[in-house]
mmCIF file of C-alpha atoms in Angstrom:
data_model
loop_
_atom_site.group_PDB
_atom_site.id
_atom_site.type_symbol
_atom_site.label_atom_id
_atom_site.label_comp_id
_atom_site.label_asym_id
_atom_site.label_seq_id
_atom_site.Cartn_x
_atom_site.Cartn_y
_atom_site.Cartn_z
ATOM 1 C CA UNK A 1 97.956 2.423 -51.216
ATOM 2 C CA UNK A 2 95.110 4.024 -49.267
ATOM 3 C CA UNK A 3 93.209 5.607 -52.143
ATOM 4 C CA UNK A 4 89.814 4.686 -53.572
ATOM 5 C CA UNK A 5 89.885 1.223 -55.102
ATOM 6 C CA UNK A 6 87.544 -0.051 -57.811
ATOM 7 C CA UNK A 7 87.134 -3.573 -59.123
ATOM 8 C CA UNK A 8 87.173 -4.739 -61.850
ATOM 9 C CA UNK A 9 89.063 -2.199 -63.966
ATOM 10 C CA UNK A 10 87.490 -3.518 -67.158
ATOM 11 C CA UNK A 11 84.307 -5.481 -67.808
ATOM 12 C CA UNK A 12 83.158 -6.768 -71.177
ATOM 13 C CA UNK A 13 79.777 -8.430 -71.331
ATOM 14 C CA UNK A 14 76.970 -9.240 -73.707
ATOM 15 C CA UNK A 15 73.825 -7.191 -73.874
ATOM 16 C CA UNK A 16 71.221 -8.443 -71.435
ATOM 17 C CA UNK A 17 73.683 -9.714 -68.840
ATOM 18 C CA UNK A 18 73.929 -8.417 -65.293
ATOM 19 C CA UNK A 19 77.126 -6.810 -64.006
ATOM 20 C CA UNK A 20 78.288 -5.725 -60.558
ATOM 21 C CA UNK A 21 81.084 -3.309 -59.689
ATOM 22 C CA UNK A 22 82.743 -2.789 -56.333
ATOM 23 C CA UNK A 23 84.194 0.337 -54.745
ATOM 24 C CA UNK A 24 86.321 0.489 -51.615
ATOM 25 C CA UNK A 25 86.522 4.098 -50.394
ATOM 26 C CA UNK A 26 89.250 5.692 -48.324
ATOM 27 C CA UNK A 27 88.715 4.094 -44.930
ATOM 28 C CA UNK A 28 87.851 7.169 -42.860
ATOM 29 C CA UNK A 29 85.498 8.653 -45.489
ATOM 30 C CA UNK A 30 81.789 8.427 -44.717
ATOM 31 C CA UNK A 31 80.483 9.796 -48.023
ATOM 32 C CA UNK A 32 80.644 7.708 -51.185
ATOM 33 C CA UNK A 33 79.601 8.767 -54.698
ATOM 34 C CA UNK A 34 79.078 7.004 -58.006
ATOM 35 C CA UNK A 35 79.516 8.814 -61.321
ATOM 36 C CA UNK A 36 79.360 7.737 -64.944
ATOM 37 C CA UNK A 37 81.553 9.166 -67.687
ATOM 38 C CA UNK A 38 81.070 8.730 -71.425
ATOM 39 C CA UNK A 39 83.480 9.731 -74.168
ATOM 40 C CA UNK A 40 83.995 13.479 -74.475
ATOM 41 C CA UNK A 41 81.938 14.288 -71.392
ATOM 42 C CA UNK A 42 82.662 15.006 -67.778
ATOM 43 C CA UNK A 43 81.589 12.614 -65.034
ATOM 44 C CA UNK A 44 77.829 12.624 -64.352
ATOM 45 C CA UNK A 45 76.453 12.056 -60.876
ATOM 46 C CA UNK A 46 74.535 8.818 -60.311
ATOM 47 C CA UNK A 47 74.041 8.410 -56.568
ATOM 48 C CA UNK A 48 75.646 8.901 -53.183
ATOM 49 C CA UNK A 49 75.753 7.455 -49.704
ATOM 50 C CA UNK A 50 76.375 8.936 -46.325
ATOM 51 C CA UNK A 51 77.488 5.966 -44.285
ATOM 52 C CA UNK A 52 75.040 3.205 -45.281
ATOM 53 C CA UNK A 53 72.183 5.556 -46.227
ATOM 54 C CA UNK A 54 71.585 6.247 -49.921
ATOM 55 C CA UNK A 55 70.622 9.941 -49.873
ATOM 56 C CA UNK A 56 70.110 10.804 -53.513
ATOM 57 C CA UNK A 57 69.717 9.095 -56.863
ATOM 58 C CA UNK A 58 69.990 10.807 -60.243
ATOM 59 C CA UNK A 59 67.296 10.413 -62.883
ATOM 60 C CA UNK A 60 70.090 8.766 -64.903
ATOM 61 C CA UNK A 61 69.797 5.816 -62.525
ATOM 62 C CA UNK A 62 67.018 3.775 -64.116
ATOM 63 C CA UNK A 63 65.330 0.907 -62.314
ATOM 64 C CA UNK A 64 67.921 -1.441 -63.845
ATOM 65 C CA UNK A 65 70.558 0.155 -61.644
ATOM 66 C CA UNK A 66 70.907 -0.493 -57.936
ATOM 67 C CA UNK A 67 73.588 0.542 -55.485
ATOM 68 C CA UNK A 68 74.261 -0.572 -51.959
ATOM 69 C CA UNK A 69 76.668 0.263 -49.195
ATOM 70 C CA UNK A 70 76.191 -2.307 -46.461
ATOM 71 C CA UNK A 71 77.707 -1.343 -43.106
ATOM 72 C CA UNK A 72 78.827 1.963 -44.554
ATOM 73 C CA UNK A 73 82.082 0.597 -45.930
ATOM 74 C CA UNK A 74 82.473 -0.690 -49.504
ATOM 75 C CA UNK A 75 79.767 -0.120 -52.100
ATOM 76 C CA UNK A 76 78.452 -2.111 -55.055
ATOM 77 C CA UNK A 77 76.750 -0.868 -58.195
ATOM 78 C CA UNK A 78 74.711 -3.444 -60.119
ATOM 79 C CA UNK A 79 73.295 -3.054 -63.601
ATOM 80 C CA UNK A 80 70.674 -5.568 -64.638
ATOM 81 C CA UNK A 81 69.812 -6.458 -68.245
ATOM 82 C CA UNK A 82 72.628 -4.333 -69.636
ATOM 83 C CA UNK A 83 72.051 -2.268 -72.773
ATOM 84 C CA UNK A 84 74.453 -0.790 -75.339
ATOM 85 C CA UNK A 85 73.934 2.644 -73.828
ATOM 86 C CA UNK A 86 75.348 1.450 -70.514
ATOM 87 C CA UNK A 87 78.849 1.336 -72.022
ATOM 88 C CA UNK A 88 80.810 3.924 -70.056
ATOM 89 C CA UNK A 89 83.411 4.457 -67.358
ATOM 90 C CA UNK A 90 81.895 4.089 -63.884
ATOM 91 C CA UNK A 91 83.734 6.138 -61.281
ATOM 92 C CA UNK A 92 83.545 5.969 -57.523
ATOM 93 C CA UNK A 93 84.602 8.791 -55.220
ATOM 94 C CA UNK A 94 84.695 9.304 -51.481
ATOM 95 C CA UNK A 95 85.017 12.205 -49.094
ATOM 96 C CA UNK A 96 85.124 12.654 -45.357
ATOM 97 C CA UNK A 97 82.827 14.309 -42.862
ATOM 98 C CA UNK A 98 79.280 15.651 -43.083
ATOM 99 C CA UNK A 99 80.227 19.266 -43.745
ATOM 100 C CA UNK A 100 83.827 18.630 -44.594
ATOM 101 C CA UNK A 101 85.437 20.891 -47.132
ATOM 102 C CA UNK A 102 87.682 18.095 -48.244
ATOM 103 C CA UNK A 103 87.418 17.315 -51.956
ATOM 104 C CA UNK A 104 86.166 14.042 -53.348
ATOM 105 C CA UNK A 105 88.869 11.528 -54.189
ATOM 106 C CA UNK A 106 88.232 9.310 -57.192
ATOM 107 C CA UNK A 107 89.150 5.757 -58.012
ATOM 108 C CA UNK A 108 90.467 4.791 -61.440
ATOM 109 C CA UNK A 109 87.056 3.549 -62.531
ATOM 110 C CA UNK A 110 85.539 0.463 -64.097
ATOM 111 C CA UNK A 111 85.242 0.582 -67.874
ATOM 112 C CA UNK A 112 82.148 -1.289 -69.035
ATOM 113 C CA UNK A 113 81.829 -2.429 -72.639
ATOM 114 C CA UNK A 114 78.572 -3.986 -73.847
ATOM 115 C CA UNK A 115 78.865 -6.208 -76.912
ATOM 116 C CA UNK B 1 70.112 22.193 -68.888
ATOM 117 C CA UNK B 2 73.873 21.941 -68.665
ATOM 118 C CA UNK B 3 74.892 23.868 -65.571
ATOM 119 C CA UNK B 4 78.655 23.851 -66.128
ATOM 120 C CA UNK B 5 80.291 24.564 -69.462
ATOM 121 C CA UNK B 6 83.873 24.430 -70.635
ATOM 122 C CA UNK B 7 83.626 25.953 -74.088
ATOM 123 C CA UNK B 8 87.157 25.131 -75.231
ATOM 124 C CA UNK B 9 87.526 21.398 -75.996
ATOM 125 C CA UNK B 10 91.285 21.801 -76.313
ATOM 126 C CA UNK B 11 94.164 24.160 -75.595
ATOM 127 C CA UNK B 12 97.746 24.031 -76.846
ATOM 128 C CA UNK B 13 100.491 25.955 -75.030
ATOM 129 C CA UNK B 14 104.251 26.231 -75.230
ATOM 130 C CA UNK B 15 106.269 25.057 -72.229
ATOM 131 C CA UNK B 16 106.984 27.920 -69.831
ATOM 132 C CA UNK B 17 104.002 30.003 -70.951
ATOM 133 C CA UNK B 18 100.698 30.499 -69.155
ATOM 134 C CA UNK B 19 97.776 28.123 -69.618
ATOM 135 C CA UNK B 20 94.316 29.573 -68.965
ATOM 136 C CA UNK B 21 91.359 27.219 -68.737
ATOM 137 C CA UNK B 22 87.854 28.617 -68.470
ATOM 138 C CA UNK B 23 84.546 27.448 -67.060
ATOM 139 C CA UNK B 24 81.068 29.035 -66.938
ATOM 140 C CA UNK B 25 78.170 28.037 -64.719
ATOM 141 C CA UNK B 26 74.484 28.904 -64.664
ATOM 142 C CA UNK B 27 73.316 28.172 -61.124
ATOM 143 C CA UNK B 28 74.308 29.948 -57.923
ATOM 144 C CA UNK B 29 73.501 27.282 -55.317
ATOM 145 C CA UNK B 30 77.062 26.095 -54.993
ATOM 146 C CA UNK B 31 79.569 26.486 -52.192
ATOM 147 C CA UNK B 32 82.811 25.242 -53.711
ATOM 148 C CA UNK B 33 84.343 25.224 -57.151
ATOM 149 C CA UNK B 34 86.970 22.648 -57.992
ATOM 150 C CA UNK B 35 89.395 21.722 -60.732
ATOM 151 C CA UNK B 36 90.346 18.128 -61.435
ATOM 152 C CA UNK B 37 93.025 16.784 -63.745
ATOM 153 C CA UNK B 38 92.668 13.470 -65.538
ATOM 154 C CA UNK B 39 95.279 11.331 -67.286
ATOM 155 C CA UNK B 40 94.222 8.500 -69.626
ATOM 156 C CA UNK B 41 93.167 5.291 -67.840
ATOM 157 C CA UNK B 42 93.130 7.037 -64.461
ATOM 158 C CA UNK B 43 90.420 8.640 -62.371
ATOM 159 C CA UNK B 44 90.208 12.417 -61.922
ATOM 160 C CA UNK B 45 92.732 13.846 -59.472
ATOM 161 C CA UNK B 46 91.875 16.872 -57.361
ATOM 162 C CA UNK B 47 93.967 19.909 -58.245
ATOM 163 C CA UNK B 48 92.691 23.047 -56.528
ATOM 164 C CA UNK B 49 89.447 24.517 -55.216
ATOM 165 C CA UNK B 50 87.933 27.848 -54.245
ATOM 166 C CA UNK B 51 85.153 28.736 -51.864
ATOM 167 C CA UNK B 52 82.227 30.718 -53.226
ATOM 168 C CA UNK B 53 83.053 33.519 -50.778
ATOM 169 C CA UNK B 54 86.519 34.083 -52.256
ATOM 170 C CA UNK B 55 87.677 35.336 -55.635
ATOM 171 C CA UNK B 56 91.187 33.856 -55.807
ATOM 172 C CA UNK B 57 93.068 30.861 -54.509
ATOM 173 C CA UNK B 58 96.674 30.048 -55.263
ATOM 174 C CA UNK B 59 98.684 26.846 -54.868
ATOM 175 C CA UNK B 60 102.148 26.870 -56.373
ATOM 176 C CA UNK B 61 101.897 27.139 -60.140
ATOM 177 C CA UNK B 62 98.100 26.918 -60.046
ATOM 178 C CA UNK B 63 95.723 29.813 -59.402
ATOM 179 C CA UNK B 64 91.954 29.694 -59.610
ATOM 180 C CA UNK B 65 89.893 32.853 -60.096
ATOM 181 C CA UNK B 66 86.172 33.155 -59.420
ATOM 182 C CA UNK B 67 84.024 35.921 -60.872
ATOM 183 C CA UNK B 68 80.605 35.442 -59.291
ATOM 184 C CA UNK B 69 78.899 38.302 -61.110
ATOM 185 C CA UNK B 70 79.908 36.774 -64.438
ATOM 186 C CA UNK B 71 79.469 33.187 -63.155
ATOM 187 C CA UNK B 72 82.893 32.414 -64.507
ATOM 188 C CA UNK B 73 85.769 30.346 -63.175
ATOM 189 C CA UNK B 74 89.288 30.131 -64.565
ATOM 190 C CA UNK B 75 92.433 28.143 -63.839
ATOM 191 C CA UNK B 76 95.859 29.645 -64.546
ATOM 192 C CA UNK B 77 98.936 27.438 -64.759
ATOM 193 C CA UNK B 78 102.221 29.329 -64.738
ATOM 194 C CA UNK B 79 104.683 28.226 -65.971
ATOM 195 C CA UNK B 80 103.175 25.365 -67.937
ATOM 196 C CA UNK B 81 105.110 22.104 -68.083
ATOM 197 C CA UNK B 82 104.795 19.118 -70.442
ATOM 198 C CA UNK B 83 103.657 16.999 -67.467
ATOM 199 C CA UNK B 84 100.604 19.256 -67.163
ATOM 200 C CA UNK B 85 99.256 17.780 -70.396
ATOM 201 C CA UNK B 86 95.959 16.146 -69.399
ATOM 202 C CA UNK B 87 92.209 16.688 -69.462
ATOM 203 C CA UNK B 88 91.064 19.360 -67.003
ATOM 204 C CA UNK B 89 87.555 19.375 -65.567
ATOM 205 C CA UNK B 90 85.936 22.124 -63.590
ATOM 206 C CA UNK B 91 83.289 21.051 -61.106
ATOM 207 C CA UNK B 92 80.853 22.818 -58.841
ATOM 208 C CA UNK B 93 79.671 21.428 -55.524
ATOM 209 C CA UNK B 94 76.036 21.621 -54.395
ATOM 210 C CA UNK B 95 75.578 23.827 -51.359
ATOM 211 C CA UNK B 96 72.902 22.093 -49.372
ATOM 212 C CA UNK B 97 69.893 19.896 -48.839
ATOM 213 C CA UNK B 98 69.976 16.272 -49.878
ATOM 214 C CA UNK B 99 72.274 17.152 -52.775
ATOM 215 C CA UNK B 100 75.035 18.413 -50.489
ATOM 216 C CA UNK B 101 78.438 17.524 -51.830
ATOM 217 C CA UNK B 102 77.274 16.412 -55.269
ATOM 218 C CA UNK B 103 79.649 17.534 -58.024
ATOM 219 C CA UNK B 104 78.514 18.764 -61.434
ATOM 220 C CA UNK B 105 81.302 18.632 -64.003
ATOM 221 C CA UNK B 106 82.035 20.481 -67.209
ATOM 222 C CA UNK B 107 82.857 18.586 -70.390
ATOM 223 C CA UNK B 108 86.605 18.978 -69.955
ATOM 224 C CA UNK B 109 89.430 20.751 -71.788
ATOM 225 C CA UNK B 110 92.366 18.816 -73.216
ATOM 226 C CA UNK B 111 95.555 20.721 -72.403
ATOM 227 C CA UNK B 112 98.678 19.973 -74.426
ATOM 228 C CA UNK B 113 101.938 21.603 -73.345
ATOM 229 C CA UNK B 114 104.626 21.440 -76.029
ATOM 230 C CA UNK B 115 108.310 21.291 -75.045
#
């Protein structure tokens, strides 16, 4: 399967703990996006990378959140000192080319539950 | 300041009939409009898109219409099939600057197609 891969699929943790999610994009895609989806809402943009450069961060991304994409391949999203409000589905998407008209392809997400 | 709205949380249609899903937007700095379909426990899957310079795009049973003066987007599915039952999200893609490629999603419409 050559789609976007996310790991883990589910994460349950206690409030105050740190968590890290991984996303492996489609191999030839240079743009990688993170979104967050809560119940009854559409995905909300968090941040994106073009190659290894993080080009934009949403105001939703507090200082407890950090994302990296070393070497422009896989990406990690870390949440420090998790809070109840962080419970959500975290989605990763990738697309190819700088001005490509190709749509973003999504992974199946990581569902985070904070106890 | 929700920029994309899907005002119908749900839609129920008989198999073989037409399904019409609607989406309204408030900003004009977008270059592409997209529809995604989402099944439970899976990430959104790209369905069809339309450029901001067109008013119609067709792909098999799916047709997307864009009315720029009304800032309205619709997806027609004809004929509807039970396998089309899913959550449908419309999304608009930022046209330029550092936000290029970022998607803004509506809240989604749950489509149920009855046999």
